[in-house]
Amino acid sequence: MYKRLAKRVQRTNQSGLGNIFETSQANLISFAAGFPDQNRFPKKALQQAFNQIFEQSEDETLQYHDSLGFEPLRQKVAAHLKQQGTPATAQNVLLTQGAQQGIDLTARLVLDKGDGLVVEAPTYIGALASFDAYEPTYYEVGMAEDGLDTNQLKKVLLQHDVKLLYTIPDYQNPTGSVMSLSKRQTLIELANRYNFIILEDSPYRDLCYHGNPLPSLRSLDTQGRVINLGSFSKILAPGLRLGWLTADPELCQALTTLKAGADVETPSLVMQGVNAYLETNSLEAHIAEINHLYQQKMDYMLACLDKYLPENISYTKPQGGFFIWITAPSNIDLGALLTSRMIPEGNVSYVPAKNLYPSKAFHNQARLNFTGQSFENIKNGVQAMSEILKDVLTQNYSYAGSNK
Ligand SMILES: Cc1ncc(COP(=O)(O)O)c(C=O)c1O
């Protein structure tokens, strides 16, 4: 039957987001999904906190509340942000259903059909899935080791009207790179000069394994142009579906109104449960514990890549976050290889580059997650992947496609 769906759905259906979480193959070693280590979810402590809510609270726990979110938790989020040097008060923190909702609300707030949107190339697949529905005109700006290429950005800004720029400055998804301080400053200057809003998506900010995080864009913001997103997904558990955004009061107010239209409010039970958890547990201690493990996993995956990958495959060496980004010679299509050999033969998966660029122009790169798998799987998965890559590279032929 012909279904009369909106045109924008045609684009969102191509995002590839749905495939990432597919793990139907038994024992598949998935480096694809950005999963935290589920053995480290503080299940008992969360259970106690949620029980406490039911035991202690009046019936209003399950009542409607306001769209901004549970105030004691907003205060705690604001304190957490301030501790990192990002200005925030309970009044301009909006609690969201994950950082994902912050992306969607911002797109809804800023983008009319055809409006200019700059994204890092490559970028977070879920953001593209969200943006696609608003039918923007994408401008891709390449990534360097120290963040997005600001010279390329300047050229885009000289030629096009840009309303929104989406960036993941801290341990970027998918490359793992950190935007340098000077680029952060340049970006703020450019936003002021060319009059655009910056969406700073920072769910990995606390996951710093080497060095220290740099000042957030929001902390450098001089004209209230930065909307900053964060999340409990990577530091507590993604199943909570709890995140936040902070922005200047005017933007925060407008985003809160949009949120009311989207889902009225973030589930009150979750906000209160997490608040109770934070009253009796140290989030900082929990983050320190998972960071210790994730650093070991990252270093181990890097060591495995160093040992097993063929020499002409390069990879990034992040300072934090969840991902390592590999680049093969330009005639290798890692997307085609994933379905033809990696999954069926190697029992290993990753996110191929194609869906991480709005233009879908690149095929020879892939994102590897190291947090969600055991040390043993990291080794076995990297070994299996490397064997297939070696085989393909020694055959020295173009593997079903090329860049551009
Ligand atoms: C850069 C980035 N933004 C947002 C999200 C969505 O996170 P959440 O679970 O908080 O919605 C993710 C999840 O992987 C992400 O990597």
Short mmCIF file of C-alpha atoms and ligand atoms in Angstrom, two decimals:
data_model
loop_
_atom_site.label_atom_id
_atom_site.label_comp_id
_atom_site.label_asym_id
_atom_site.label_seq_id
_atom_site.Cartn_x
_atom_site.Cartn_y
_atom_site.Cartn_z
CA MET A 1 0.00 0.00 0.00
CA TYR A 2 1.26 3.48 -0.85
CA LYS A 3 1.79 5.33 2.41
CA ARG A 4 1.66 9.10 2.38
CA LEU A 5 4.70 9.87 4.52
CA ALA A 6 6.53 13.19 4.71
CA LYS A 7 9.34 13.74 2.20
CA ARG A 8 11.88 14.30 4.98
CA VAL A 9 11.52 10.65 6.02
CA GLN A 10 13.22 9.57 2.80
CA ARG A 11 16.40 11.18 4.05
CA THR A 12 16.20 9.95 7.63
CA ASN A 13 15.70 6.38 6.44
CA GLN A 14 19.15 6.46 4.89
CA SER A 15 20.92 7.45 8.09
CA GLY A 16 22.06 3.89 8.92
CA LEU A 17 21.53 4.53 12.64
CA GLY A 18 19.28 1.50 13.03
CA ASN A 19 21.96 -0.90 11.80
CA ILE A 20 24.52 0.06 14.45
CA PHE A 21 22.70 -1.64 17.28
CA GLU A 22 21.98 -4.80 15.32
CA THR A 23 23.71 -7.67 17.02
CA SER A 24 21.67 -10.59 15.74
CA GLN A 25 24.75 -12.66 14.84
CA ALA A 26 25.73 -14.87 17.78
CA ASN A 27 28.98 -13.82 19.48
CA LEU A 28 29.55 -10.94 17.08
CA ILE A 29 32.32 -8.72 18.42
CA SER A 30 30.78 -5.32 17.87
CA PHE A 31 33.09 -2.34 17.82
CA ALA A 32 30.16 -0.55 16.18
CA ALA A 33 27.84 0.70 18.90
CA GLY A 34 29.02 3.36 21.34
CA PHE A 35 28.21 1.22 24.34
CA PRO A 36 29.64 1.87 27.80
CA ASP A 37 30.85 -1.20 29.72
CA GLN A 38 27.61 -2.59 31.12
CA ASN A 39 29.41 -4.41 33.92
CA ARG A 40 30.13 -0.99 35.39
CA PHE A 41 26.58 0.34 35.52
CA PRO A 42 25.97 1.13 39.20
CA LYS A 43 22.90 -1.12 39.24
CA LYS A 44 22.62 -1.73 42.97
CA ALA A 45 23.08 1.90 43.92
CA LEU A 46 20.55 3.01 41.29
CA GLN A 47 18.10 0.36 42.45
CA GLN A 48 18.39 1.60 46.05
CA ALA A 49 17.91 5.19 44.90
CA PHE A 50 14.80 4.36 42.87
CA ASN A 51 13.36 2.28 45.74
CA GLN A 52 13.94 5.20 48.05
CA ILE A 53 11.85 7.42 45.79
CA PHE A 54 8.88 5.09 46.05
CA GLU A 55 9.30 4.57 49.78
CA GLN A 56 9.78 8.17 50.83
CA SER A 57 7.86 10.32 48.43
CA GLU A 58 4.29 11.44 48.32
CA ASP A 59 2.01 10.60 45.42
CA GLU A 60 3.22 13.66 43.55
CA THR A 61 6.34 11.73 42.53
CA LEU A 62 4.27 10.28 39.73
CA GLN A 63 2.48 13.54 38.95
CA TYR A 64 3.21 15.96 36.05
CA HIS A 65 5.89 18.54 36.86
CA ASP A 66 7.45 21.35 34.85
CA SER A 67 9.21 20.97 31.50
CA LEU A 68 12.57 22.30 32.70
CA GLY A 69 12.97 19.22 34.91
CA PHE A 70 13.36 18.26 38.58
CA GLU A 71 14.97 21.22 40.28
CA PRO A 72 17.28 19.49 42.77
CA LEU A 73 18.79 17.55 39.86
CA ARG A 74 19.15 20.73 37.78
CA GLN A 75 21.09 22.21 40.69
CA LYS A 76 23.40 19.21 40.77
CA VAL A 77 23.95 19.32 37.01
CA ALA A 78 24.69 23.05 37.21
CA ALA A 79 27.22 22.38 40.01
CA HIS A 80 28.84 19.63 37.91
CA LEU A 81 29.12 21.99 34.94
CA LYS A 82 30.51 24.81 37.06
CA GLN A 83 33.10 22.49 38.48
CA GLN A 84 34.25 21.89 34.89
CA GLY A 85 34.37 25.65 34.30
CA THR A 86 31.13 25.88 32.30
CA PRO A 87 28.80 28.57 33.62
CA ALA A 88 25.36 27.25 34.54
CA THR A 89 22.60 27.77 37.08
CA ALA A 90 19.59 25.59 37.85
CA GLN A 91 17.49 28.13 35.91
CA ASN A 92 19.29 27.65 32.63
CA VAL A 93 19.74 23.89 32.75
CA LEU A 94 17.06 21.94 30.89
CA LEU A 95 16.90 18.22 31.62
CA THR A 96 16.42 16.21 28.43
CA GLN A 97 15.94 12.63 27.33
CA GLY A 98 19.63 12.19 26.59
CA ALA A 99 21.87 14.55 24.65
CA GLN A 100 20.07 13.21 21.60
CA GLN A 101 16.98 15.20 22.50
CA GLY A 102 19.11 18.32 22.93
CA ILE A 103 20.28 17.89 19.33
CA ASP A 104 16.74 17.46 18.07
CA LEU A 105 15.34 20.42 20.02
CA THR A 106 18.15 22.69 18.84
CA ALA A 107 17.61 21.69 15.22
CA ARG A 108 13.91 22.37 15.64
CA LEU A 109 14.64 25.73 17.22
CA VAL A 110 17.09 26.98 14.61
CA LEU A 111 16.62 25.24 11.27
CA ASP A 112 14.03 25.96 8.62
CA LYS A 113 14.12 23.82 5.52
CA GLY A 114 17.22 24.61 3.45
CA ASP A 115 19.03 26.57 6.19
CA GLY A 116 22.81 26.35 6.34
CA LEU A 117 24.19 23.84 8.86
CA VAL A 118 27.90 23.19 9.31
CA VAL A 119 28.88 19.77 10.62
CA GLU A 120 32.25 18.26 11.29
CA ALA A 121 33.14 15.67 8.70
CA PRO A 122 32.92 12.95 9.91
CA THR A 123 30.40 13.46 12.69
CA TYR A 124 27.99 11.66 15.03
CA ILE A 125 25.57 9.51 13.06
CA GLY A 126 22.68 10.17 15.46
CA ALA A 127 23.00 13.91 14.98
CA LEU A 128 22.69 13.50 11.23
CA ALA A 129 19.63 11.29 11.76
CA SER A 130 18.09 14.11 13.76
CA PHE A 131 19.17 16.97 11.48
CA ASP A 132 18.00 15.19 8.33
CA ALA A 133 14.39 15.54 9.44
CA TYR A 134 14.73 19.34 9.31
CA GLU A 135 16.07 19.24 5.74
CA PRO A 136 19.02 21.61 6.18
CA THR A 137 21.66 22.47 3.60
CA TYR A 138 24.74 20.73 4.93
CA TYR A 139 28.25 22.14 4.75
CA GLU A 140 30.91 19.64 5.75
CA VAL A 141 34.10 20.90 7.37
CA GLY A 142 36.96 18.42 7.66
CA MET A 143 38.56 17.29 10.89
CA ALA A 144 42.20 17.58 11.90
CA GLU A 145 43.93 16.16 14.95
CA ASP A 146 43.14 19.38 16.81
CA GLY A 147 39.50 19.65 15.80
CA LEU A 148 37.61 21.03 12.86
CA ASP A 149 39.49 22.81 10.10
CA THR A 150 38.79 26.46 10.87
CA ASN A 151 40.35 27.67 7.60
CA GLN A 152 37.94 25.55 5.65
CA LEU A 153 35.14 26.83 7.88
CA LYS A 154 36.09 30.44 7.07
CA LYS A 155 35.75 29.69 3.37
CA VAL A 156 32.31 28.19 3.89
CA LEU A 157 31.23 31.22 5.93
CA LEU A 158 32.43 33.64 3.25
CA GLN A 159 30.31 31.89 0.64
CA HIS A 160 27.22 30.70 2.46
CA ASP A 161 24.72 31.77 5.07
CA VAL A 162 25.17 29.45 8.04
CA LYS A 163 22.66 29.43 10.91
CA LEU A 164 23.96 26.55 13.00
CA LEU A 165 27.28 24.81 13.56
CA TYR A 166 27.31 21.41 15.24
CA THR A 167 30.53 20.34 16.96
CA ILE A 168 31.74 17.68 19.38
CA PRO A 169 34.86 19.42 20.70
CA ASP A 170 35.78 16.89 23.38
CA TYR A 171 36.90 13.40 22.28
CA GLN A 172 34.90 13.68 19.12
CA ASN A 173 32.62 10.99 17.88
CA PRO A 174 33.92 9.34 15.70
CA THR A 175 37.56 10.54 15.46
CA GLY A 176 38.40 10.95 19.16
CA SER A 177 40.02 14.32 18.50
CA VAL A 178 39.94 17.31 20.85
CA MET A 179 39.46 20.83 19.52
CA SER A 180 42.43 23.02 20.50
CA LEU A 181 41.93 26.10 22.65
CA SER A 182 42.88 28.45 19.82
CA LYS A 183 40.33 26.82 17.51
CA ARG A 184 37.69 27.14 20.23
CA GLN A 185 38.44 30.85 20.47
CA THR A 186 38.38 31.23 16.69
CA LEU A 187 35.06 29.46 16.50
CA ILE A 188 33.47 31.84 19.00
CA GLU A 189 34.84 34.84 17.08
CA LEU A 190 33.46 33.44 13.82
CA ALA A 191 30.04 32.77 15.37
CA ASN A 192 29.91 36.38 16.54
CA ARG A 193 31.08 37.74 13.20
CA TYR A 194 28.87 35.58 10.98
CA ASN A 195 25.91 35.37 13.33
CA PHE A 196 25.38 31.66 13.84
CA ILE A 197 24.57 29.44 16.79
CA ILE A 198 26.98 26.77 18.00
CA LEU A 199 25.66 23.46 19.24
CA GLU A 200 28.38 22.10 21.50
CA ASP A 201 27.69 18.41 22.08
CA SER A 202 29.88 17.14 24.91
CA PRO A 203 28.72 13.80 26.30
CA TYR A 204 32.34 12.54 26.51
CA ARG A 205 33.78 15.54 28.33
CA ASP A 206 34.19 13.73 31.66
CA LEU A 207 35.83 10.73 30.00
CA CYS A 208 39.32 12.12 29.95
CA TYR A 209 42.13 9.56 30.23
CA HIS A 210 45.21 11.66 29.48
CA GLY A 211 45.68 15.38 30.15
CA ASN A 212 42.81 17.69 31.11
CA PRO A 213 39.70 18.88 29.24
CA LEU A 214 39.99 22.32 27.63
CA PRO A 215 37.54 25.15 28.39
CA SER A 216 34.12 24.45 26.91
CA LEU A 217 32.87 26.61 24.06
CA ARG A 218 30.03 27.65 26.34
CA SER A 219 32.56 29.02 28.84
CA LEU A 220 34.18 31.10 26.05
CA ASP A 221 30.84 32.29 24.70
CA THR A 222 30.56 36.10 24.73
CA GLN A 223 27.18 36.63 23.05
CA GLY A 224 25.01 33.76 24.25
CA ARG A 225 25.42 31.78 21.03
CA VAL A 226 26.43 28.40 22.44
CA ILE A 227 24.02 25.64 23.41
CA ASN A 228 25.95 23.07 25.44
CA LEU A 229 24.80 19.45 25.75
CA GLY A 230 25.73 16.78 28.24
CA SER A 231 24.47 13.38 29.30
CA PHE A 232 24.37 10.73 32.00
CA SER A 233 24.46 8.06 29.27
CA LYS A 234 28.21 7.59 29.12
CA ILE A 235 28.99 8.31 32.77
CA LEU A 236 26.11 6.42 34.45
CA ALA A 237 23.90 4.42 32.06
CA PRO A 238 22.28 5.15 28.69
CA GLY A 239 19.11 3.28 29.68
CA LEU A 240 18.24 6.17 31.97
CA ARG A 241 17.76 8.35 28.88
CA LEU A 242 18.80 11.39 30.86
CA GLY A 243 20.84 14.33 29.68
CA TRP A 244 20.88 18.10 29.88
CA LEU A 245 21.46 21.27 27.98
CA THR A 246 22.53 24.66 29.15
CA ALA A 247 22.30 27.91 27.23
CA ASP A 248 21.53 31.59 27.74
CA PRO A 249 18.11 32.14 29.38
CA GLU A 250 16.46 33.28 26.15
CA LEU A 251 17.50 30.18 24.20
CA CYS A 252 16.87 27.92 27.18
CA GLN A 253 13.33 29.26 27.48
CA ALA A 254 12.63 28.67 23.79
CA LEU A 255 14.05 25.14 23.97
CA THR A 256 11.95 24.40 27.05
CA THR A 257 8.80 25.42 25.18
CA LEU A 258 9.76 23.09 22.34
CA LYS A 259 10.43 20.31 24.81
CA ALA A 260 6.96 20.78 26.30
CA GLY A 261 5.58 20.22 22.82
CA ALA A 262 7.75 17.16 22.25
CA ASP A 263 7.28 15.14 25.44
CA VAL A 264 6.00 17.49 28.19
CA GLU A 265 8.94 16.65 30.44
CA THR A 266 11.71 14.11 30.99
CA PRO A 267 10.30 11.17 32.99
CA SER A 268 10.01 12.48 36.49
CA LEU A 269 10.73 9.13 38.07
CA VAL A 270 14.10 8.94 36.31
CA MET A 271 15.06 12.49 37.28
CA GLN A 272 14.16 11.87 40.92
CA GLY A 273 15.85 8.46 40.99
CA VAL A 274 19.10 9.84 39.59
CA ASN A 275 18.90 12.77 41.97
CA ALA A 276 18.56 10.35 44.90
CA TYR A 277 21.52 8.36 43.53
CA LEU A 278 23.65 11.51 43.42
CA GLU A 279 22.71 12.41 47.02
CA THR A 280 24.27 9.25 48.42
CA ASN A 281 26.93 8.39 45.82
CA SER A 282 29.88 10.27 44.42
CA LEU A 283 29.53 10.75 40.66
CA GLU A 284 33.15 11.90 40.55
CA ALA A 285 34.31 8.64 42.18
CA HIS A 286 32.25 6.60 39.72
CA ILE A 287 33.67 8.55 36.77
CA ALA A 288 37.21 8.06 38.09
CA GLU A 289 36.58 4.32 38.31
CA ILE A 290 35.23 3.94 34.77
CA ASN A 291 37.90 6.26 33.39
CA HIS A 292 40.55 4.00 34.85
CA LEU A 293 39.02 0.98 33.09
CA TYR A 294 38.37 2.82 29.81
CA GLN A 295 41.91 4.13 29.68
CA GLN A 296 43.17 0.56 30.01
CA LYS A 297 40.80 -0.62 27.30
CA MET A 298 41.79 2.20 24.96
CA ASP A 299 45.50 1.61 25.52
CA TYR A 300 44.95 -2.11 24.97
CA MET A 301 43.07 -1.58 21.71
CA LEU A 302 45.76 0.82 20.51
CA ALA A 303 48.43 -1.77 21.35
CA CYS A 304 46.46 -4.44 19.46
CA LEU A 305 46.03 -2.14 16.45
CA ASP A 306 49.74 -1.42 16.56
CA LYS A 307 50.56 -5.11 16.64
CA TYR A 308 48.05 -6.57 14.18
CA LEU A 309 46.89 -3.94 11.69
CA PRO A 310 48.64 -3.80 8.31
CA GLU A 311 51.06 -0.89 8.12
CA ASN A 312 49.11 1.16 5.60
CA ILE A 313 46.09 1.45 7.87
CA SER A 314 46.38 4.45 10.18
CA TYR A 315 44.45 5.15 13.34
CA THR A 316 43.91 7.99 15.80
CA LYS A 317 45.29 7.98 19.35
CA PRO A 318 42.65 9.75 21.44
CA GLN A 319 43.05 11.26 24.89
CA GLY A 320 39.60 10.18 26.04
CA GLY A 321 36.09 9.27 24.93
CA PHE A 322 34.83 6.07 23.34
CA PHE A 323 36.28 5.84 19.84
CA ILE A 324 39.30 5.21 17.63
CA TRP A 325 39.11 6.15 13.94
CA ILE A 326 40.90 4.06 11.35
CA THR A 327 41.79 5.06 7.81
CA ALA A 328 42.61 2.56 5.05
CA PRO A 329 44.06 3.33 1.61
CA SER A 330 41.54 5.22 -0.49
CA ASN A 331 40.67 2.26 -2.72
CA ILE A 332 39.36 0.20 0.21
CA ASP A 333 35.63 0.36 0.87
CA LEU A 334 35.29 -0.54 4.54
CA GLY A 335 31.49 -0.45 4.25
CA ALA A 336 31.38 -3.08 1.53
CA LEU A 337 34.01 -5.11 3.37
CA LEU A 338 31.94 -5.03 6.56
CA THR A 339 29.00 -6.87 5.05
CA SER A 340 30.92 -9.08 2.64
CA ARG A 341 33.62 -10.35 4.99
CA MET A 342 34.03 -8.68 8.39
CA ILE A 343 30.67 -9.75 9.83
CA PRO A 344 30.15 -13.16 8.14
CA GLU A 345 33.77 -14.30 8.19
CA GLY A 346 35.55 -12.28 10.87
CA ASN A 347 32.55 -12.07 13.24
CA VAL A 348 33.50 -8.47 13.91
CA SER A 349 31.80 -5.15 13.15
CA TYR A 350 32.47 -1.41 13.16
CA VAL A 351 30.76 1.72 11.86
CA PRO A 352 31.88 2.41 8.29
CA ALA A 353 32.55 6.02 7.39
CA LYS A 354 29.90 6.47 4.76
CA ASN A 355 27.02 7.24 7.10
CA LEU A 356 29.08 9.67 9.16
CA TYR A 357 29.25 12.22 6.34
CA PRO A 358 26.06 13.88 5.05
CA SER A 359 27.59 13.65 1.57
CA LYS A 360 28.28 9.91 2.12
CA ALA A 361 31.49 10.62 0.20
CA PHE A 362 34.07 8.60 2.13
CA HIS A 363 34.40 4.81 2.25
CA ASN A 364 37.89 4.04 3.49
CA GLN A 365 37.45 4.90 7.18
CA ALA A 366 35.68 3.35 10.15
CA ARG A 367 34.89 3.97 13.80
CA LEU A 368 35.90 1.49 16.47
CA ASN A 369 34.47 1.53 19.98
CA PHE A 370 36.67 0.15 22.76
CA THR A 371 34.57 0.69 25.91
CA GLY A 372 31.81 -1.85 25.34
CA GLN A 373 33.91 -4.97 24.72
CA SER A 374 36.03 -7.16 27.03
CA PHE A 375 39.82 -7.13 26.73
CA GLU A 376 39.66 -10.59 25.18
CA ASN A 377 37.14 -9.46 22.56
CA ILE A 378 39.20 -6.38 21.80
CA LYS A 379 42.17 -8.57 20.98
CA ASN A 380 40.20 -11.18 19.05
CA GLY A 381 38.19 -8.57 17.15
CA VAL A 382 41.23 -6.53 16.15
CA GLN A 383 43.05 -9.68 15.10
CA ALA A 384 40.13 -10.91 12.96
CA MET A 385 39.69 -7.49 11.38
CA SER A 386 43.41 -7.20 10.67
CA GLU A 387 43.59 -10.63 9.02
CA ILE A 388 40.88 -9.68 6.55
CA LEU A 389 42.44 -6.30 5.88
CA LYS A 390 45.82 -7.89 5.24
CA ASP A 391 44.23 -10.33 2.85
CA VAL A 392 42.44 -7.57 0.96
CA LEU A 393 45.50 -5.33 0.85
CA THR A 394 47.79 -8.05 -0.45
CA GLN A 395 45.34 -8.71 -3.26
CA ASN A 396 45.98 -5.07 -4.08
CA TYR A 397 42.75 -4.40 -5.84
CA SER A 398 40.04 -1.87 -5.38
CA TYR A 399 37.53 -3.33 -2.97
CA ALA A 400 34.14 -2.50 -4.41
CA GLY A 401 34.37 1.22 -4.63
CA SER A 402 36.52 4.24 -4.03
CA ASN A 403 36.29 7.65 -2.46
CA LYS A 404 34.14 10.29 -4.08
C1 LIG B 1 28.27 12.88 20.23
C2 LIG B 1 27.04 12.25 20.79
N1 LIG B 1 25.99 13.03 21.06
C3 LIG B 1 24.87 12.53 21.57
C4 LIG B 1 24.75 11.18 21.83
C5 LIG B 1 23.46 10.66 22.37
O1 LIG B 1 23.60 10.40 23.72
P1 LIG B 1 22.39 10.20 24.70
O2 LIG B 1 22.38 8.76 25.05
O3 LIG B 1 22.71 11.08 25.85
O4 LIG B 1 21.14 10.63 24.03
C6 LIG B 1 25.81 10.33 21.57
C7 LIG B 1 25.68 8.89 21.79
O5 LIG B 1 26.44 8.07 21.35
C8 LIG B 1 26.99 10.89 21.02
O6 LIG B 1 28.06 10.14 20.75
#
